[in-house]
PDB file of C-alpha atoms in Angstrom:
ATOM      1  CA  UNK E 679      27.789  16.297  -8.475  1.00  0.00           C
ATOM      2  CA  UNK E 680      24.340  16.521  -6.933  1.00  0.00           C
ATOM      3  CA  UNK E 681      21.905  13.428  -7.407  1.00  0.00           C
ATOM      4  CA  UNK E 682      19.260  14.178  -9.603  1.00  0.00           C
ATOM      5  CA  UNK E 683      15.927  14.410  -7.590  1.00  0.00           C
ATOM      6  CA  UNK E 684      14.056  11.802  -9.609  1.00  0.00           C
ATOM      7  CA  UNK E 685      16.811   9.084  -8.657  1.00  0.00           C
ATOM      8  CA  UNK E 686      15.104   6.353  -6.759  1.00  0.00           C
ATOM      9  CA  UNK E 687      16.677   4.873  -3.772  1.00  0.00           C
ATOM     10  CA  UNK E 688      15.649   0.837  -3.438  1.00  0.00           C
ATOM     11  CA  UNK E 689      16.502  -2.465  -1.041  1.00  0.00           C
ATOM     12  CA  UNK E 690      15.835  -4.931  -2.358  1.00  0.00           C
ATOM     13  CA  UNK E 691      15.251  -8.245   0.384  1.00  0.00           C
ATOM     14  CA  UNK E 692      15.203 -11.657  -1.044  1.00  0.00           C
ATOM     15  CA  UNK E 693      17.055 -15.016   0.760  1.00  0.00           C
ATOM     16  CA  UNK E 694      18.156 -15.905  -2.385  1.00  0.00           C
ATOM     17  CA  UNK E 695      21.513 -14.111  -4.102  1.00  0.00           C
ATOM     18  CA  UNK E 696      21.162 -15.246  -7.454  1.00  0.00           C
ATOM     19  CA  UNK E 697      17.754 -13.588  -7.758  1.00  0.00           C
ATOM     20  CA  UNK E 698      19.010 -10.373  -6.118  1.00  0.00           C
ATOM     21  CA  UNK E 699      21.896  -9.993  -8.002  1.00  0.00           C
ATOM     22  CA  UNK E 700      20.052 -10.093 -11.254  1.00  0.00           C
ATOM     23  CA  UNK E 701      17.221  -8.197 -10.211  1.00  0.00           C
ATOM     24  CA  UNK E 702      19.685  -5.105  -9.142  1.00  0.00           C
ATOM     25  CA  UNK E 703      21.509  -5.266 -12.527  1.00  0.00           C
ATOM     26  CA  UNK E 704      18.236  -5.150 -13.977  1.00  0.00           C
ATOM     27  CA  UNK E 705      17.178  -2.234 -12.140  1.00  0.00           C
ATOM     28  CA  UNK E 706      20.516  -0.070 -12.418  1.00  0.00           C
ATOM     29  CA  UNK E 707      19.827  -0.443 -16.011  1.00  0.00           C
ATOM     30  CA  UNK E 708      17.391   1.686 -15.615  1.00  0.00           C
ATOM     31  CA  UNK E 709      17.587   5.803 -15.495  1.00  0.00           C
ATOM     32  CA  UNK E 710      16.471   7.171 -11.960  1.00  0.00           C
ATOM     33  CA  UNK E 711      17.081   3.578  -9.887  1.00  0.00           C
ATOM     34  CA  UNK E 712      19.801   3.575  -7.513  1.00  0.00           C
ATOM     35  CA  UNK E 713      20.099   0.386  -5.553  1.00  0.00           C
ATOM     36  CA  UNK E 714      21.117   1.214  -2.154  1.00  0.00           C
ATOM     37  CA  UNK E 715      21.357  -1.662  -0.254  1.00  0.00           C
ATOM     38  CA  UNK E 716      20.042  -5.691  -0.222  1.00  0.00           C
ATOM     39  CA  UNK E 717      18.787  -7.967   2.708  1.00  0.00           C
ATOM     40  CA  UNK E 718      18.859 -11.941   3.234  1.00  0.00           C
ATOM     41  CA  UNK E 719      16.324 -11.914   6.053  1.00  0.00           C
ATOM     42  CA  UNK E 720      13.514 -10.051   7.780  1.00  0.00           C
ATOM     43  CA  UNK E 721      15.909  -9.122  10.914  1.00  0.00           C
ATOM     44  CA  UNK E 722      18.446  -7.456   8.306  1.00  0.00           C
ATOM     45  CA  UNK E 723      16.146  -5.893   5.871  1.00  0.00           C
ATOM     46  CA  UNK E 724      13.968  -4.196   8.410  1.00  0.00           C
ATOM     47  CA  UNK E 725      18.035  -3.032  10.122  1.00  0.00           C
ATOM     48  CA  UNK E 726      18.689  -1.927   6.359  1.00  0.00           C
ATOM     49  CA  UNK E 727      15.727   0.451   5.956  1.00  0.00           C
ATOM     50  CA  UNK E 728      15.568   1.913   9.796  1.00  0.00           C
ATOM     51  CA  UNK E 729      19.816   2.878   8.120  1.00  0.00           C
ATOM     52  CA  UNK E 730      19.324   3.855   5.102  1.00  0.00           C
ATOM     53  CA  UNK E 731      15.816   5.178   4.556  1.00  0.00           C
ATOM     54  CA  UNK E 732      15.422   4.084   1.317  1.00  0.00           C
ATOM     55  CA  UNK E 733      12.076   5.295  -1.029  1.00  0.00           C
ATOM     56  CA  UNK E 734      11.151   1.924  -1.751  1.00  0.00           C
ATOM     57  CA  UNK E 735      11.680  -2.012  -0.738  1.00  0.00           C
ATOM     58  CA  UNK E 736      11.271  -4.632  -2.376  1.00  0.00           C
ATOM     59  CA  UNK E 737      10.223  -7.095   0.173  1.00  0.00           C
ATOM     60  CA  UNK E 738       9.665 -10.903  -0.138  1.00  0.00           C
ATOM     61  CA  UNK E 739       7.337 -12.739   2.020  1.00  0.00           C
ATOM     62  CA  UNK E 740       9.347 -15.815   2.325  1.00  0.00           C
ATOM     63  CA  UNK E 741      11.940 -14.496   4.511  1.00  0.00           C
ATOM     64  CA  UNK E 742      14.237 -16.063   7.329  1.00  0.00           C
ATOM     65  CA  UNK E 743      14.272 -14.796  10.880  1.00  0.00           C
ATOM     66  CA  UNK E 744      11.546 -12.812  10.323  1.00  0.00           C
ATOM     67  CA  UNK E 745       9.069 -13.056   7.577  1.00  0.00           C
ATOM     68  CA  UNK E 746       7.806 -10.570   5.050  1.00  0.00           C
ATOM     69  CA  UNK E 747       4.925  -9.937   6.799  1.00  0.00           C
ATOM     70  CA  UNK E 748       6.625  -9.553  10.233  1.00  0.00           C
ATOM     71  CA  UNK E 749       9.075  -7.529   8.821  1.00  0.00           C
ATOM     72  CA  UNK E 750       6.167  -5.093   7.559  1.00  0.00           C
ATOM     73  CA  UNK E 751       4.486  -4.884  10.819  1.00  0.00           C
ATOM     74  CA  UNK E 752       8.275  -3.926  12.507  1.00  0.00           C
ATOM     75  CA  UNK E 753       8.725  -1.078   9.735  1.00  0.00           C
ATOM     76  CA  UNK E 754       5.190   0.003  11.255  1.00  0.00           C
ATOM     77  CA  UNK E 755       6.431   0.219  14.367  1.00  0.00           C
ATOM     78  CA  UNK E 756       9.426   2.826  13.371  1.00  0.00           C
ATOM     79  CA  UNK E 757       7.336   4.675  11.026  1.00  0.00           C
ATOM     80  CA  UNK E 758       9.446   5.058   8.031  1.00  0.00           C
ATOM     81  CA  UNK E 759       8.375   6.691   5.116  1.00  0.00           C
ATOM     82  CA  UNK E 760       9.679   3.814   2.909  1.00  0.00           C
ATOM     83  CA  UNK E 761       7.414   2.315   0.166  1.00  0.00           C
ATOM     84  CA  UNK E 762       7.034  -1.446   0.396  1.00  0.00           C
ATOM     85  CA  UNK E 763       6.294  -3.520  -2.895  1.00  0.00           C
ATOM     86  CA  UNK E 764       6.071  -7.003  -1.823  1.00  0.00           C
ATOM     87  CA  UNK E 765       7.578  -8.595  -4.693  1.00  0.00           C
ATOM     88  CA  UNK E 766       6.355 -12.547  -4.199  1.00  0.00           C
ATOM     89  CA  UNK E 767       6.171 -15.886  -6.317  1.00  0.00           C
ATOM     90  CA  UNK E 768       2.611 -16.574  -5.220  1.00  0.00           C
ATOM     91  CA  UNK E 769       0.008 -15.061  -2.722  1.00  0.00           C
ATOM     92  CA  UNK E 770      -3.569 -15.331  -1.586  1.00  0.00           C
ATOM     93  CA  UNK E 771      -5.921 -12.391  -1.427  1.00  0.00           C
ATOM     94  CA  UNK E 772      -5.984 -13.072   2.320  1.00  0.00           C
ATOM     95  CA  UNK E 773      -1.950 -12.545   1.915  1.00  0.00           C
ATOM     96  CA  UNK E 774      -2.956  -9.382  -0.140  1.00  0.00           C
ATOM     97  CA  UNK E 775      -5.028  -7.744   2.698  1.00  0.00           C
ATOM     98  CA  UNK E 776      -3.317  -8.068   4.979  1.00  0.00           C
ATOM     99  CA  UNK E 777       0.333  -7.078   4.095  1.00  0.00           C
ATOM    100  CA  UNK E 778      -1.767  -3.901   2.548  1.00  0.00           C
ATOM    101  CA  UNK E 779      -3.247  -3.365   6.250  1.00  0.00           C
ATOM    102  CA  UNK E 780       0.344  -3.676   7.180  1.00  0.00           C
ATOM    103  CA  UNK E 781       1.894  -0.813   5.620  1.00  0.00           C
ATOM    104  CA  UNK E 782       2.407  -2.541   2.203  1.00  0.00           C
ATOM    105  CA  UNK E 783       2.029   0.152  -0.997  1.00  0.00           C
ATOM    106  CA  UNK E 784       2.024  -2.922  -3.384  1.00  0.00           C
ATOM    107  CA  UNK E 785       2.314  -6.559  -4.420  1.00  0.00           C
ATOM    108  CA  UNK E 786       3.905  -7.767  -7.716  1.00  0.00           C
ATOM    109  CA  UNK E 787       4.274 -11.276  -9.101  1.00  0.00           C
ATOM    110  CA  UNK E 788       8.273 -12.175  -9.584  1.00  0.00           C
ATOM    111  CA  UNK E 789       6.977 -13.754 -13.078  1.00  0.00           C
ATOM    112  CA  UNK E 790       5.641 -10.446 -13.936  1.00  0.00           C
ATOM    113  CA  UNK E 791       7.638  -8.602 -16.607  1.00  0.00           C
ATOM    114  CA  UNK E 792      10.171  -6.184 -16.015  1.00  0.00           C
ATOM    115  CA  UNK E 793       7.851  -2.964 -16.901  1.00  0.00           C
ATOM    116  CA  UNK E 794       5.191  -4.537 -14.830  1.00  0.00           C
ATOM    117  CA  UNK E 795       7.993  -3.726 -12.030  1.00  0.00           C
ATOM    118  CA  UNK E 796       9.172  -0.571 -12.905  1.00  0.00           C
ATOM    119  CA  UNK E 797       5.731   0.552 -13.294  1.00  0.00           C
ATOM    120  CA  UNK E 798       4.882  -0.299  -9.861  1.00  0.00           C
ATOM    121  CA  UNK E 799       7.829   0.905  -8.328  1.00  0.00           C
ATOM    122  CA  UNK E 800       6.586   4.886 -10.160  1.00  0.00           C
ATOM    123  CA  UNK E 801       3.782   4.169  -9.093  1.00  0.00           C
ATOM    124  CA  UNK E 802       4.286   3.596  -5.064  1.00  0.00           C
ATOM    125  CA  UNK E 803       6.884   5.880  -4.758  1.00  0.00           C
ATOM    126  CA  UNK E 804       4.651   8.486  -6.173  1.00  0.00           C
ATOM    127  CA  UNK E 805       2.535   7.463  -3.099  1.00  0.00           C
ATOM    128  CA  UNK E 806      -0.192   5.608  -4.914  1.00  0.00           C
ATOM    129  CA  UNK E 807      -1.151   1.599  -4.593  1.00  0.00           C
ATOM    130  CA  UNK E 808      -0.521  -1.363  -7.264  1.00  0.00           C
ATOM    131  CA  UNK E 809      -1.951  -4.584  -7.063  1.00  0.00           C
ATOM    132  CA  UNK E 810      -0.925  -7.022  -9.691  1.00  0.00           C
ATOM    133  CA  UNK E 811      -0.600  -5.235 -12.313  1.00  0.00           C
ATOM    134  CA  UNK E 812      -2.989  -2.381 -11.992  1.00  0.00           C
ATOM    135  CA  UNK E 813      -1.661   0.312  -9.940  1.00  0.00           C
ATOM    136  CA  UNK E 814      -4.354   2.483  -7.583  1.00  0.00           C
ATOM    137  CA  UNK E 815      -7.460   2.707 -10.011  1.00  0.00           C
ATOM    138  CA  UNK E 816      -8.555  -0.892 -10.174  1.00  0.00           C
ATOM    139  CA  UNK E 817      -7.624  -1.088  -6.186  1.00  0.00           C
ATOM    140  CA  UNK E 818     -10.929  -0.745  -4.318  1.00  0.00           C
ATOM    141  CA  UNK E 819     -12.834  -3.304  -6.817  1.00  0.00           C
ATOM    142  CA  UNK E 820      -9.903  -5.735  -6.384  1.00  0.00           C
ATOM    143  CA  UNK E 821     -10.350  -5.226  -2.442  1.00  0.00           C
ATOM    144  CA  UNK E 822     -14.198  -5.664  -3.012  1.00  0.00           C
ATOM    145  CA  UNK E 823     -13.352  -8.905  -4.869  1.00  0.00           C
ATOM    146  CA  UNK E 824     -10.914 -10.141  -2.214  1.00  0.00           C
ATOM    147  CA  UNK E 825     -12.472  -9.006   0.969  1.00  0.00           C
ATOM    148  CA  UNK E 826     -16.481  -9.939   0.496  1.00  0.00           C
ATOM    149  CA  UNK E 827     -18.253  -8.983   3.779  1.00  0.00           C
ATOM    150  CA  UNK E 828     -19.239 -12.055   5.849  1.00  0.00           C
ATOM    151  CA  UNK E 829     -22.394 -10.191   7.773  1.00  0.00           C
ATOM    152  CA  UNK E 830     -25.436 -11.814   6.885  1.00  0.00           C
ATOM    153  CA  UNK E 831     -27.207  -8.836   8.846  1.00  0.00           C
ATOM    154  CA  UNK E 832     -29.956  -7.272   7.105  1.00  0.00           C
ATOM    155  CA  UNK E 833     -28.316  -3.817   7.558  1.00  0.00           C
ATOM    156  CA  UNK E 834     -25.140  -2.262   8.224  1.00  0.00           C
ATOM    157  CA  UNK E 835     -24.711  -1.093  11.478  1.00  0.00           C
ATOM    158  CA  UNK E 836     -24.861   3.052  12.260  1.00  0.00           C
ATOM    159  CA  UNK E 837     -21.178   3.517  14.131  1.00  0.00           C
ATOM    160  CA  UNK E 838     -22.873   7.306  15.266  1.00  0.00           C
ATOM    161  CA  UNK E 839     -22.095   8.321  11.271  1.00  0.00           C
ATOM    162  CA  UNK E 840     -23.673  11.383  10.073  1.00  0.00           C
ATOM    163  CA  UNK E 841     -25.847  11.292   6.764  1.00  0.00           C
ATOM    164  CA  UNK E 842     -22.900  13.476   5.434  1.00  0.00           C
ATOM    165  CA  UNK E 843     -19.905  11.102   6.552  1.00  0.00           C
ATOM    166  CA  UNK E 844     -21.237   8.246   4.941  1.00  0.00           C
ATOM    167  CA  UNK E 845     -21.629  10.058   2.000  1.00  0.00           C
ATOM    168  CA  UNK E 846     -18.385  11.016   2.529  1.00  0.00           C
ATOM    169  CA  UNK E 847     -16.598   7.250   3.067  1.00  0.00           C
ATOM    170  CA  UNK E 848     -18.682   6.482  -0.391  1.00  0.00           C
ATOM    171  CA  UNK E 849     -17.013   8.988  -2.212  1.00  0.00           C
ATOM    172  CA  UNK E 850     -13.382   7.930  -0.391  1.00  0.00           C
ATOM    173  CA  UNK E 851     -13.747   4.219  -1.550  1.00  0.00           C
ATOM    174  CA  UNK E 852     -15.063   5.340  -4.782  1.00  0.00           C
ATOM    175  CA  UNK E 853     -11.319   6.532  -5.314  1.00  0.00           C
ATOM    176  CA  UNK E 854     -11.895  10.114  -4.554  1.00  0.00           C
ATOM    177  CA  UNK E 855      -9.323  12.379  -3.556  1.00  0.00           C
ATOM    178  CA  UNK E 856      -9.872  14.939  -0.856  1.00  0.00           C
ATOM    179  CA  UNK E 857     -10.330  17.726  -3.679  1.00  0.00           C
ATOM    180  CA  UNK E 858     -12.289  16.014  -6.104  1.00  0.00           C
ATOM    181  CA  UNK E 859     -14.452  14.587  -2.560  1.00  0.00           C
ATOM    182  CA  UNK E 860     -14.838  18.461  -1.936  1.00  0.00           C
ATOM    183  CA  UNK E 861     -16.189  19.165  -5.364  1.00  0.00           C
ATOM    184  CA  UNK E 862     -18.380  16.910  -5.156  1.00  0.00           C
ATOM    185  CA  UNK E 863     -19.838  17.771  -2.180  1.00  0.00           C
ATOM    186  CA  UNK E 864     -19.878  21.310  -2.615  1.00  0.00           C
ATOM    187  CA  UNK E 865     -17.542  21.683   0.378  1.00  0.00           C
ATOM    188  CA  UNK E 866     -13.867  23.023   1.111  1.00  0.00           C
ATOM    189  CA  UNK E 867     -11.001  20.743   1.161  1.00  0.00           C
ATOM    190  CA  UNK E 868     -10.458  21.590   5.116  1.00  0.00           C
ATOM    191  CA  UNK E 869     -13.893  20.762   5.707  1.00  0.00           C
ATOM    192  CA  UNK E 870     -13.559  17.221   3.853  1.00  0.00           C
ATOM    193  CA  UNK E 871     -10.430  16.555   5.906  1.00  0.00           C
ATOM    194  CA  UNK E 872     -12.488  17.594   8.686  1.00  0.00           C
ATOM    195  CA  UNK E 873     -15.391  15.217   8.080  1.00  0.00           C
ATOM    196  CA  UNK E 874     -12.336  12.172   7.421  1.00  0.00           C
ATOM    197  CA  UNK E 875     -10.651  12.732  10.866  1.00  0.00           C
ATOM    198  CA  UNK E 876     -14.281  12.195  12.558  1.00  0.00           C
ATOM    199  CA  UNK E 877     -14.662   9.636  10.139  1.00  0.00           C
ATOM    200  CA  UNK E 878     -11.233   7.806  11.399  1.00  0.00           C
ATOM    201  CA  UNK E 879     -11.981   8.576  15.408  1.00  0.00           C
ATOM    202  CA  UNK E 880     -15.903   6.813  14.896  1.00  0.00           C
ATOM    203  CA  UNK E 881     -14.452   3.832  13.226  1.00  0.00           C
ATOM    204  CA  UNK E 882     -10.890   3.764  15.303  1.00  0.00           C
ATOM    205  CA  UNK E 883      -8.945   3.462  11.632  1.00  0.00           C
ATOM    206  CA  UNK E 884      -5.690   5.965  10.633  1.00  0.00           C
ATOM    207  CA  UNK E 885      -5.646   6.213   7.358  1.00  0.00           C
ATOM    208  CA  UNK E 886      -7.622   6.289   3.886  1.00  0.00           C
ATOM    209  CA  UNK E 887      -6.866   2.122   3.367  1.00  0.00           C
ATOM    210  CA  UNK E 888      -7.709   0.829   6.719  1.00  0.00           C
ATOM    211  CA  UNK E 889     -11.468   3.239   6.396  1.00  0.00           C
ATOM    212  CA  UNK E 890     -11.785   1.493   2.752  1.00  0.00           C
ATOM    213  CA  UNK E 891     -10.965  -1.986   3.776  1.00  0.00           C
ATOM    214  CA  UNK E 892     -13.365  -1.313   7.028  1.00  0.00           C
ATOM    215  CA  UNK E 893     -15.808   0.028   4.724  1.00  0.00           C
ATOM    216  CA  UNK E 894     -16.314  -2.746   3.055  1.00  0.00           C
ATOM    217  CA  UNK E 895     -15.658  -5.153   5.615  1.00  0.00           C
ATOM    218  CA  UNK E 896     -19.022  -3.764   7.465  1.00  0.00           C
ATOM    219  CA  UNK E 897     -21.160  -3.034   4.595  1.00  0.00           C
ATOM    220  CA  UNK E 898     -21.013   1.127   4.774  1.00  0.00           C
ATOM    221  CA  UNK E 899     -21.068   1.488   1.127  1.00  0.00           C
ATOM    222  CA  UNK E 900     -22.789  -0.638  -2.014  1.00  0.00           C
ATOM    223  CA  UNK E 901     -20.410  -3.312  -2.741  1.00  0.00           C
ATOM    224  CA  UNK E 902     -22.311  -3.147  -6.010  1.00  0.00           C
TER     225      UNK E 902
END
């Protein structure tokens, strides 16, 4: 019998047993969560994933061999198309940033309640962020909050942007999606990609989270 295609494939990587063993039967309680495999340590859970390509991983900061964070930036490295939810007891905003810079899709408290989880877990795999427990529509203001710009310039500095790109990175860290960024700009979605991959070569970033976070970092928008 075929899987069904909304079945979710998770690791889940914790050092400690007794939490992962009653985290996965909490999970395959649930319809559509299949858990595929479970790490001890950064070295195995970042083995695990390269294996079995899971859709998401729980990841926990406080790992051996390799932390949670290290572990992230290897699972850059390979490029995977696995979902990371750090899954943590406590964390600073600093913490926040960076594992998001990282390749992180989300962070949930272990105190948080079980729907809290599964929530996030939807929510990431559907390729979206979750902070908390707010998933991609409170993101940017909770980035604003965390990541205040330290310039005490008078003005934010040009980077060779166009009238129309900055108009453009307002709209992207206003939570706009290509098409609705289109719409509102009275332009075609291949010209708004356009106008983001000049965007990402002026301002050496990859992808829509790094411009936001450097967007704010610098002062290109109204942190208002």
């Amino acid at each position: 019998m075929e899987e069904s295609p909304a079945t979710i494939d998770i690791v889940i990587s914790d050092d400690h047993a007794i939490f992962r063993e009653g985290l996965r039967k909490l999970l395959e309680a649930e319809p559509g969560m299949r858990i595929v495999g479970e790490a001890a340590d950064g070295e195995e859970t970042v083995n695990l994933v390269r294996q079995l390509n899971p859709q998401v991983l729980l990841l926990d900061l406080s790992l051996p061999k390799l932390t949670g964070m290290e572990a992230l930036r290897e699972l850059g490295k390979l490029g995977v198309q696995t979902r990371t939810l750090v899954l943590t007891a406590a964390i600073e905003s600093e913490q926040i940033i960076e594992a998001l810079q990282l390749g992180a899709h989300g962070i949930v408290l272990k105190h948080s309640a079980l729907q809290i989880l599964l929530k996030s877990i939807h929510c990431v795999q559907a390729g979206q962020y979750w902070v908390g427990q707010e998933g991609v529509s409170d993101l940017i203001q909770a980035l604003r909050r965390m990541n205040p710009s330290q310039s005490t310039s008078g003005g934010s500095p040009a980077f060779g942007l166009t009238s129309r790109e900055r108009q453009v990175i307002t709209l992207i860290v206003a939570g706009y999606t290509n098409k609705d960024l289109a719409r509102k700009l009275g332009m075609s979605e291949h010209t708004a990609k356009h106008h983001l991959t000049h965007i990402y070569d002026k301002l050496g970033v990859s992808n829509r989270l790094e411009l936001v976070l450097y967007a704010i970092d610098h002062r290109l928008v109204d942190a208002n």
